[in-house]
Tab-separated table of C-alpha atoms in Angstrom:
chain	number	residue	atom	x	y	z
O	1121	MET	CA	0.000	0.000	0.000
O	1122	ASN	CA	1.205	3.511	-0.811
O	1123	THR	CA	2.092	5.282	2.440
O	1124	HIS	CA	3.340	8.556	0.942
O	1125	ILE	CA	0.854	11.218	2.042
O	1126	SER	CA	0.881	14.687	0.485
O	1127	THR	CA	-0.453	17.843	2.155
O	1128	SER	CA	-3.206	18.120	-0.441
O	1129	GLN	CA	-4.356	14.570	0.330
O	1130	LEU	CA	-4.575	15.329	4.045
O	1131	LYS	CA	-6.524	18.510	3.351
O	1132	ALA	CA	-8.937	16.565	1.136
O	1133	TRP	CA	-9.931	14.487	4.165
O	1134	GLU	CA	-11.256	17.352	6.269
O	1135	ARG	CA	-14.463	16.543	8.107
O	1136	PRO	CA	-17.668	17.388	6.166
O	1137	THR	CA	-19.314	20.642	7.268
O	1138	ARG	CA	-22.816	19.182	7.142
O	1139	ALA	CA	-24.538	15.878	7.805
O	1140	PRO	CA	-27.480	14.279	5.993
O	1141	GLU	CA	-30.827	15.551	7.223
O	1142	VAL	CA	-33.089	13.100	9.032
O	1143	GLY	CA	-36.333	12.488	7.205
O	1144	GLY	CA	-37.740	10.639	4.252
O	1145	ASN	CA	-35.515	7.617	3.691
O	1146	LYS	CA	-32.898	8.680	6.280
O	1147	THR	CA	-33.318	7.748	9.945
O	1148	GLN	CA	-31.342	9.114	12.875
O	1149	ALA	CA	-29.621	5.730	13.149
O	1150	ASP	CA	-28.565	6.011	9.489
O	1151	VAL	CA	-27.074	9.458	10.092
O	1152	ASP	CA	-25.292	8.352	13.271
O	1153	LEU	CA	-23.770	5.416	11.396
O	1154	TRP	CA	-22.793	7.728	8.523
O	1155	ARG	CA	-20.805	9.889	10.959
O	1156	LYS	CA	-18.903	6.850	12.248
O	1157	LEU	CA	-18.218	5.606	8.724
O	1158	VAL	CA	-16.951	9.023	7.629
O	1159	ASP	CA	-14.457	8.948	10.511
O	1160	ARG	CA	-13.271	5.496	9.443
O	1161	ILE	CA	-12.999	6.574	5.807
O	1162	MET	CA	-10.894	9.587	6.787
O	1163	THR	CA	-8.615	7.402	8.888
O	1164	ALA	CA	-8.120	4.928	6.041
O	1165	GLY	CA	-7.514	7.672	3.477
O	1166	LYS	CA	-4.913	9.412	5.633
O	1167	THR	CA	-3.240	6.167	6.703
O	1168	TYR	CA	-2.704	4.814	3.200
O	1169	GLY	CA	-2.368	8.093	1.325
O	1170	TRP	CA	-5.509	7.549	-0.757
O	1171	ASN	CA	-7.434	10.482	-2.170
O	1172	LYS	CA	-11.208	10.455	-2.541
O	1173	ALA	CA	-11.097	9.156	-6.106
O	1174	GLU	CA	-8.954	6.206	-5.018
O	1175	VAL	CA	-11.251	5.377	-2.103
O	1176	ALA	CA	-14.273	5.562	-4.409
O	1177	ARG	CA	-12.550	3.184	-6.828
O	1178	ARG	CA	-11.735	0.723	-4.067
O	1179	ILE	CA	-15.285	0.801	-2.725
O	1180	GLY	CA	-16.641	0.335	-6.242
O	1181	MET	CA	-18.575	3.587	-6.254
O	1182	PRO	CA	-18.665	6.358	-8.894
O	1183	ASP	CA	-16.589	9.412	-7.919
O	1184	ALA	CA	-19.584	11.753	-7.968
O	1185	THR	CA	-21.676	9.421	-5.825
O	1186	PHE	CA	-18.913	9.024	-3.250
O	1187	SER	CA	-18.374	12.783	-3.150
O	1188	GLN	CA	-22.065	13.314	-2.410
O	1189	TYR	CA	-22.079	10.569	0.219
O	1190	PHE	CA	-18.957	11.797	2.001
O	1191	SER	CA	-20.093	15.435	2.022
O	1192	GLY	CA	-23.511	14.536	3.457
O	1193	LYS	CA	-25.386	15.586	0.330
O	1194	TYR	CA	-26.477	12.183	-0.977
O	1195	ASP	CA	-30.209	12.189	-1.763
O	1196	GLY	CA	-30.675	8.441	-2.206
O	1197	ARG	CA	-31.066	5.687	0.392
O	1198	LEU	CA	-28.411	6.343	3.010
O	1199	ASP	CA	-28.813	2.926	4.626
O	1200	THR	CA	-27.862	1.179	1.371
O	1201	MET	CA	-24.767	3.337	0.922
O	1202	ASN	CA	-23.804	2.900	4.568
O	1203	GLU	CA	-23.923	-0.863	4.156
O	1204	LYS	CA	-21.724	-0.766	1.049
O	1205	VAL	CA	-19.144	1.482	2.707
O	1206	SER	CA	-19.235	-0.502	5.948
O	1207	GLN	CA	-18.582	-3.772	4.128
O	1208	TRP	CA	-15.569	-2.262	2.376
O	1209	LEU	CA	-14.120	-0.840	5.586
O	1210	ASP	CA	-14.630	-4.135	7.431
O	1211	ALA	CA	-12.919	-6.039	4.604
O	1212	LEU	CA	-10.037	-3.544	4.597
O	1213	GLU	CA	-9.483	-3.880	8.330
O	1214	GLU	CA	-9.705	-7.666	8.109
O	1215	THR	CA	-7.105	-7.699	5.331
O	1216	VAL	CA	-4.754	-5.467	7.315
O	1217	SER	CA	-5.231	-7.616	10.409
O	1218	LEU	CA	-4.520	-10.802	8.456
O	1219	ALA	CA	-1.462	-9.285	6.786
O	1220	ALA	CA	-0.049	-8.447	10.204
O	1221	THR	CA	-0.209	-12.112	11.232
O	1222	ILE	CA	1.482	-13.505	8.110
O	1223	PRO	CA	5.031	-14.461	9.096
O	1224	GLN	CA	7.863	-12.698	7.294
O	1225	SER	CA	10.643	-14.585	5.573
O	1226	PRO	CA	14.172	-14.308	6.997
O	1227	GLN	CA	16.168	-11.358	5.705
O	1228	TYR	CA	19.102	-11.906	3.353
O	1229	MET	CA	21.734	-14.085	4.989
O	1230	ALA	CA	25.386	-14.456	4.008
O	1231	LEU	CA	25.241	-18.208	3.493
O	1232	ARG	CA	28.058	-20.224	1.977
O	1233	GLY	CA	26.176	-20.526	-1.310
O	1234	SER	CA	25.279	-16.838	-1.477
O	1235	GLN	CA	28.875	-15.902	-0.699
O	1236	GLU	CA	29.988	-17.907	-3.736
O	1237	VAL	CA	27.592	-15.878	-5.868
O	1238	ILE	CA	28.906	-12.613	-4.361
O	1239	GLU	CA	32.499	-13.649	-5.087
O	1240	THR	CA	31.649	-14.532	-8.689
O	1241	LEU	CA	29.853	-11.221	-9.236
O	1242	THR	CA	32.785	-9.373	-7.676
O	1243	TRP	CA	35.162	-11.121	-10.077
O	1244	ALA	CA	33.035	-10.074	-13.036
O	1245	GLN	CA	32.883	-6.468	-11.840
O	1246	LEU	CA	36.552	-6.021	-11.033
O	1247	CYS	CA	38.205	-7.838	-13.930
O	1248	PRO	CA	35.890	-6.981	-15.842
O	1249	ASP	CA	34.720	-10.300	-17.248
O	1250	LEU	CA	31.808	-12.421	-18.441
O	1251	VAL	CA	30.598	-14.949	-15.874
O	1252	MET	CA	27.771	-17.452	-15.752
O	1253	ILE	CA	25.964	-18.353	-12.561
O	1254	THR	CA	23.750	-21.396	-12.946
O	1255	LEU	CA	22.008	-22.524	-9.776
O	1256	GLY	CA	19.079	-24.750	-8.973
O	1257	ALA	CA	15.668	-23.245	-8.295
O	1258	GLY	CA	15.168	-21.659	-4.897
O	1259	LEU	CA	18.852	-21.323	-4.006
O	1260	GLY	CA	18.629	-17.573	-3.541
O	1261	LYS	CA	20.470	-16.410	-6.641
O	1262	THR	CA	18.083	-13.546	-7.379
O	1263	GLU	CA	18.019	-12.215	-3.807
O	1264	THR	CA	21.813	-12.426	-3.670
O	1265	CYS	CA	22.072	-10.432	-6.902
O	1266	ARG	CA	19.770	-7.801	-5.421
O	1267	GLN	CA	21.874	-7.676	-2.271
O	1268	PHE	CA	24.991	-7.214	-4.391
O	1269	CYS	CA	23.418	-4.261	-6.219
O	1270	ARG	CA	22.250	-2.740	-2.941
O	1271	THR	CA	25.781	-2.769	-1.558
O	1272	ARG	CA	27.946	-2.131	-4.646
O	1273	PRO	CA	28.081	0.945	-6.886
O	1274	HIS	CA	27.552	0.672	-10.649
O	1275	ALA	CA	25.949	-2.787	-10.462
O	1276	TYR	CA	22.677	-3.164	-12.376
O	1277	HIS	CA	20.249	-6.064	-12.137
O	1278	ALA	CA	17.854	-6.694	-15.041
O	1279	THR	CA	15.500	-9.655	-15.331
O	1280	VAL	CA	14.448	-11.108	-18.670
O	1281	SER	CA	11.608	-13.453	-19.542
O	1282	GLU	CA	10.134	-15.266	-22.516
O	1283	ASN	CA	8.672	-11.914	-23.557
O	1284	THR	CA	12.016	-10.093	-23.416
O	1285	LYS	CA	14.419	-12.811	-24.580
O	1286	THR	CA	15.421	-11.060	-27.815
O	1287	VAL	CA	18.232	-8.542	-28.205
O	1288	HIS	CA	15.802	-5.640	-28.200
O	1289	GLY	CA	13.758	-6.990	-25.288
O	1290	MET	CA	16.892	-7.478	-23.194
O	1291	LEU	CA	18.224	-4.035	-24.116
O	1292	VAL	CA	14.961	-2.428	-23.027
O	1293	GLU	CA	15.268	-4.100	-19.607
O	1294	LEU	CA	18.899	-3.015	-19.271
O	1295	ALA	CA	18.085	0.531	-20.383
O	1296	ASP	CA	15.415	0.761	-17.716
O	1297	GLU	CA	17.861	-0.293	-14.996
O	1298	LEU	CA	20.574	2.044	-16.297
O	1299	ASP	CA	18.097	4.918	-16.675
O	1300	VAL	CA	18.937	5.238	-20.368
O	1301	LYS	CA	16.362	7.110	-22.442
O	1302	GLU	CA	16.540	6.138	-26.112
O	1303	HIS	CA	13.445	5.613	-28.240
O	1304	ASN	CA	15.242	4.579	-31.418
O	1305	PRO	CA	15.727	0.770	-31.251
O	1306	ALA	CA	18.699	0.962	-33.623
O	1307	ARG	CA	20.556	3.241	-31.200
O	1308	LEU	CA	19.632	1.521	-27.949
O	1309	ALA	CA	22.719	-0.710	-27.664
O	1310	ARG	CA	25.025	2.248	-28.319
O	1311	ALA	CA	23.141	4.419	-25.815
O	1312	ILE	CA	23.636	1.746	-23.158
O	1313	GLY	CA	27.300	1.457	-24.121
O	1314	ASN	CA	27.768	5.213	-23.819
O	1315	LYS	CA	26.215	5.139	-20.351
O	1316	ILE	CA	28.676	2.399	-19.378
O	1317	LYS	CA	31.586	4.498	-20.685
O	1318	ARG	CA	30.428	7.560	-18.750
O	1319	THR	CA	30.121	5.500	-15.581
O	1320	GLY	CA	33.703	4.359	-15.984
O	1321	SER	CA	35.378	1.176	-14.803
O	1322	GLY	CA	33.595	-1.160	-12.454
O	1323	THR	CA	30.251	-1.399	-14.208
O	1324	LEU	CA	28.490	-4.751	-13.871
O	1325	LEU	CA	25.413	-5.818	-15.806
O	1326	ILE	CA	23.563	-8.709	-14.161
O	1327	VAL	CA	21.047	-10.401	-16.439
O	1328	ASP	CA	18.787	-12.675	-14.398
O	1329	GLU	CA	16.695	-15.569	-15.739
O	1330	GLY	CA	19.301	-15.798	-18.483
O	1331	GLN	CA	18.042	-19.175	-19.683
O	1332	HIS	CA	15.365	-17.269	-21.599
O	1333	LEU	CA	17.860	-15.317	-23.719
O	1334	ASN	CA	18.176	-16.288	-27.347
O	1335	ASP	CA	21.579	-16.710	-28.963
O	1336	GLU	CA	21.662	-13.197	-30.422
O	1337	ALA	CA	21.010	-11.661	-27.008
O	1338	LEU	CA	23.850	-13.661	-25.459
O	1339	ASN	CA	26.126	-12.464	-28.228
O	1340	GLN	CA	25.098	-8.865	-27.531
O	1341	LEU	CA	26.262	-9.294	-23.944
O	1342	ARG	CA	29.616	-10.537	-25.238
O	1343	HIS	CA	29.762	-7.360	-27.318
O	1344	PHE	CA	29.325	-5.200	-24.202
O	1345	VAL	CA	32.227	-6.981	-22.499
O	1346	ASP	CA	34.496	-6.690	-25.545
O	1347	VAL	CA	33.748	-3.117	-26.597
O	1348	TYR	CA	32.843	-1.310	-23.378
O	1349	GLN	CA	34.998	-3.246	-20.909
O	1350	CYS	CA	32.201	-3.884	-18.433
O	1351	GLY	CA	31.458	-6.954	-16.390
O	1352	VAL	CA	28.492	-9.120	-17.326
O	1353	ALA	CA	26.890	-11.866	-15.251
O	1354	VAL	CA	24.354	-14.176	-16.861
O	1355	VAL	CA	22.342	-15.743	-14.055
O	1356	GLY	CA	19.869	-18.575	-14.492
O	1357	ASN	CA	19.438	-22.322	-14.539
O	1358	SER	CA	21.757	-24.855	-16.159
O	1359	GLU	CA	20.020	-24.584	-19.532
O	1360	VAL	CA	21.832	-21.386	-20.447
O	1361	TYR	CA	25.254	-23.060	-20.227
O	1362	SER	CA	24.220	-26.444	-21.607
O	1363	ARG	CA	23.822	-24.828	-25.025
O	1364	PHE	CA	27.580	-24.613	-25.318
O	1365	THR	CA	28.052	-28.347	-24.802
O	1366	LYS	CA	25.330	-29.112	-27.350
O	1367	HIS	CA	26.851	-26.828	-29.986
O	1368	ARG	CA	30.558	-27.500	-29.588
O	1369	SER	CA	31.276	-26.983	-33.276
O	1370	ASP	CA	29.195	-23.809	-33.660
O	1371	ARG	CA	31.535	-20.876	-34.195
O	1372	SER	CA	29.229	-18.280	-32.620
O	1373	TYR	CA	28.964	-20.356	-29.459
O	1374	ALA	CA	32.724	-20.728	-29.372
O	1375	GLN	CA	33.088	-16.929	-29.398
O	1376	VAL	CA	30.939	-16.575	-26.322
O	1377	LYS	CA	32.262	-19.649	-24.526
O	1378	SER	CA	35.883	-18.568	-24.912
O	1379	ARG	CA	35.052	-15.298	-23.170
O	1380	ILE	CA	33.472	-16.850	-20.073
O	1381	GLY	CA	35.940	-16.039	-17.334
O	1382	LYS	CA	34.233	-18.017	-14.592
O	1383	ARG	CA	31.237	-20.253	-14.148
O	1384	LEU	CA	29.508	-21.037	-10.885
O	1385	HIS	CA	27.257	-24.074	-11.032
O	1386	ARG	CA	25.411	-25.758	-8.211
O	1387	ALA	CA	22.216	-27.791	-8.372
O	1388	ALA	CA	21.522	-28.382	-4.670
O	1389	PRO	CA	21.982	-26.327	-1.489
O	1390	TYR	CA	24.719	-26.915	1.056
O	1391	GLU	CA	23.401	-28.709	4.118
O	1392	GLU	CA	25.018	-26.115	6.369
O	1393	ASP	CA	23.057	-23.402	4.546
O	1394	LEU	CA	19.823	-25.310	5.021
O	1395	ALA	CA	20.576	-25.611	8.733
O	1396	THR	CA	21.229	-21.873	9.002
O	1397	TYR	CA	18.075	-20.997	7.077
O	1398	ILE	CA	15.907	-23.327	9.145
O	1399	ALA	CA	17.373	-21.872	12.342
O	1400	ALA	CA	16.472	-18.379	11.086
O	1401	TRP	CA	12.841	-19.494	11.208
O	1402	GLY	CA	13.329	-20.251	14.897
O	1403	VAL	CA	13.111	-24.018	14.382
O	1404	ILE	CA	15.408	-26.014	16.677
O	1405	GLU	CA	13.465	-29.206	17.483
O	1406	PRO	CA	15.439	-32.048	15.795
O	1407	ALA	CA	12.425	-33.738	14.197
O	1408	CYS	CA	11.276	-30.441	12.687
O	1409	VAL	CA	14.780	-29.647	11.450
O	1410	LYS	CA	15.060	-33.072	9.826
O	1411	PHE	CA	11.700	-32.745	8.081
O	1412	LEU	CA	12.472	-29.254	6.787
O	1413	THR	CA	15.922	-30.351	5.636
O	1414	GLY	CA	14.262	-33.041	3.548
O	1415	ILE	CA	11.972	-30.423	2.029
O	1416	GLY	CA	14.952	-28.161	1.342
O	1417	MET	CA	16.742	-30.891	-0.600
O	1418	LYS	CA	13.856	-31.048	-3.045
O	1419	GLY	CA	13.541	-28.786	-6.061
O	1420	GLY	CA	12.934	-25.275	-4.829
O	1421	ALA	CA	15.220	-25.556	-1.782
O	1422	PHE	CA	14.940	-22.460	0.438
O	1423	ARG	CA	11.750	-21.368	-1.297
O	1424	GLN	CA	10.090	-24.660	-0.334
O	1425	ILE	CA	11.099	-24.195	3.291
O	1426	ASP	CA	9.935	-20.595	3.243
O	1427	LYS	CA	6.477	-21.311	1.851
O	1428	THR	CA	5.996	-24.329	4.109
O	1429	MET	CA	7.014	-22.457	7.257
O	1430	ARG	CA	4.800	-19.490	6.445
O	1431	MET	CA	1.815	-21.793	6.141
O	1432	ALA	CA	2.807	-23.860	9.176
O	1433	THR	CA	3.075	-20.708	11.264
O	1434	MET	CA	-0.397	-19.602	10.186
O	1435	VAL	CA	-1.797	-23.027	11.081
O	1436	ALA	CA	-0.138	-22.865	14.502
O	1437	ILE	CA	-1.422	-19.330	15.109
O	1438	GLY	CA	-4.918	-20.533	14.277
O	1439	GLU	CA	-4.574	-23.158	16.989
O	1440	GLY	CA	-3.076	-20.700	19.438
O	1441	SER	CA	0.207	-22.579	19.699
O	1442	THR	CA	3.818	-22.460	18.563
O	1443	VAL	CA	4.978	-24.321	15.462
O	1444	GLU	CA	5.388	-28.053	15.974
O	1445	LEU	CA	6.215	-30.923	13.647
O	1446	LYS	CA	2.533	-31.650	13.062
O	1447	HIS	CA	2.005	-28.105	11.796
O	1448	ILE	CA	4.933	-28.340	9.382
O	1449	GLN	CA	3.786	-31.723	8.101
O	1450	SER	CA	0.246	-30.432	7.738
O	1451	ALA	CA	1.456	-27.348	5.854
O	1452	TRP	CA	3.533	-29.449	3.464
O	1453	LYS	CA	0.537	-31.684	2.823
O	1454	MET	CA	-1.798	-28.724	2.292
O	1455	ARG	CA	0.595	-27.171	-0.212
O	1456	ASP	CA	0.257	-30.358	-2.279
O	1457	VAL	CA	3.477	-29.866	-4.264
O	1458	GLU	CA	5.173	-33.195	-3.526
O	1459	ASP	CA	4.941	-34.367	-7.137
O	1460	MET	CA	6.179	-30.974	-8.368
O	1461	ALA	CA	9.223	-30.641	-6.110
C-alpha cells in the first residue's frame, strides 16, 4: 500500500461541514452510522495516502456518488450506501489484520552458497569479465544479486523473460535499470554502451533468468564486455550453459564460450546453509529440522522451506500454539506440491 501522504491529500480528508438531514428515507440511526463511517474513511484515506477518487474506486462507487455521500449531500437511500461502505471498511481492516499475522521470511543471509555468488559477481565487476551463474531453483540467486546491487556501486540487475528474450527486449530491460532514455531501437545498444563508458570502470550488468535469452542476445552481452569493458553476469538455470556443450562446433557459441571467465554451477543447497536458514525461522526441534531439511533438498530448496514455514506458522497461530512438527507436516501436505518438487 502507498504510504506517501501529500499535504493536499490530508486537506482533502477534512471533516464534512454538514450531515445528511433526518427524514424521508434517512433515519437518525442512518445518520449516526454515517458519521462513524466518515471517521473510518478519513482514517483509512490518511493512513494509506488515498485520495477520494482512489477510495471511491476501491469501494466500487462512482466518484460523484462518493463525493455526495462523504459530504452529506447524498439524496438516495443512506442505509444502502452505509452498508456498502461498511462492508468495504470491514474487509479492509480484516485484510490489514490478516497481513499483520502472516510471518515474514528471513532477511538476506550471508550463506556459503550466497557468498559464492557474491564472489563470482565481484570477479566479473573487477576484472571486468563475463561470468555465468547457474544454480538450482530456490537457491537464492536472485536475492543475492539484489543484495549485491544494494551494496555495490555501478551494479545493475535486469530480469528477462520469454517476452524479453530477444536482443531488443533485453536491451529495453537493461536501459530501464541504467536509466537510459533512447526511443530509437537501432541506437539503444550504443546508448547503453555510452552510459557504461560515462560510468567508468567497475560497471556490472547482471542479467537474471538468463536461460530465456536467445543466442543473439547472449552475443550482444559478449559485445558489451568486448567493446565497453564492463562486467556481465548471466544468471539462471543450467540450460543457459548447456547450449555450449550441445553446440561445440558452432563458431558463434565458441566466441561466447571462450570469453566466459568463470562459471559457478550448483544444483543443490549446502546442508550447512539449510541448517542456518531453518534456524532463522526459529526451528530447533530435531524432528522439525530433519523434516524441513528433507523439504529443502527437493527442487525449490529455500523457497520450499519458506512457503511451508509461512503456512505452518499460520496453522499454529490458528490453533493458538507455537509451530510443531505436526504443523509443518500439515502445511507441506496442504501445499500439495510433492509431485512438483
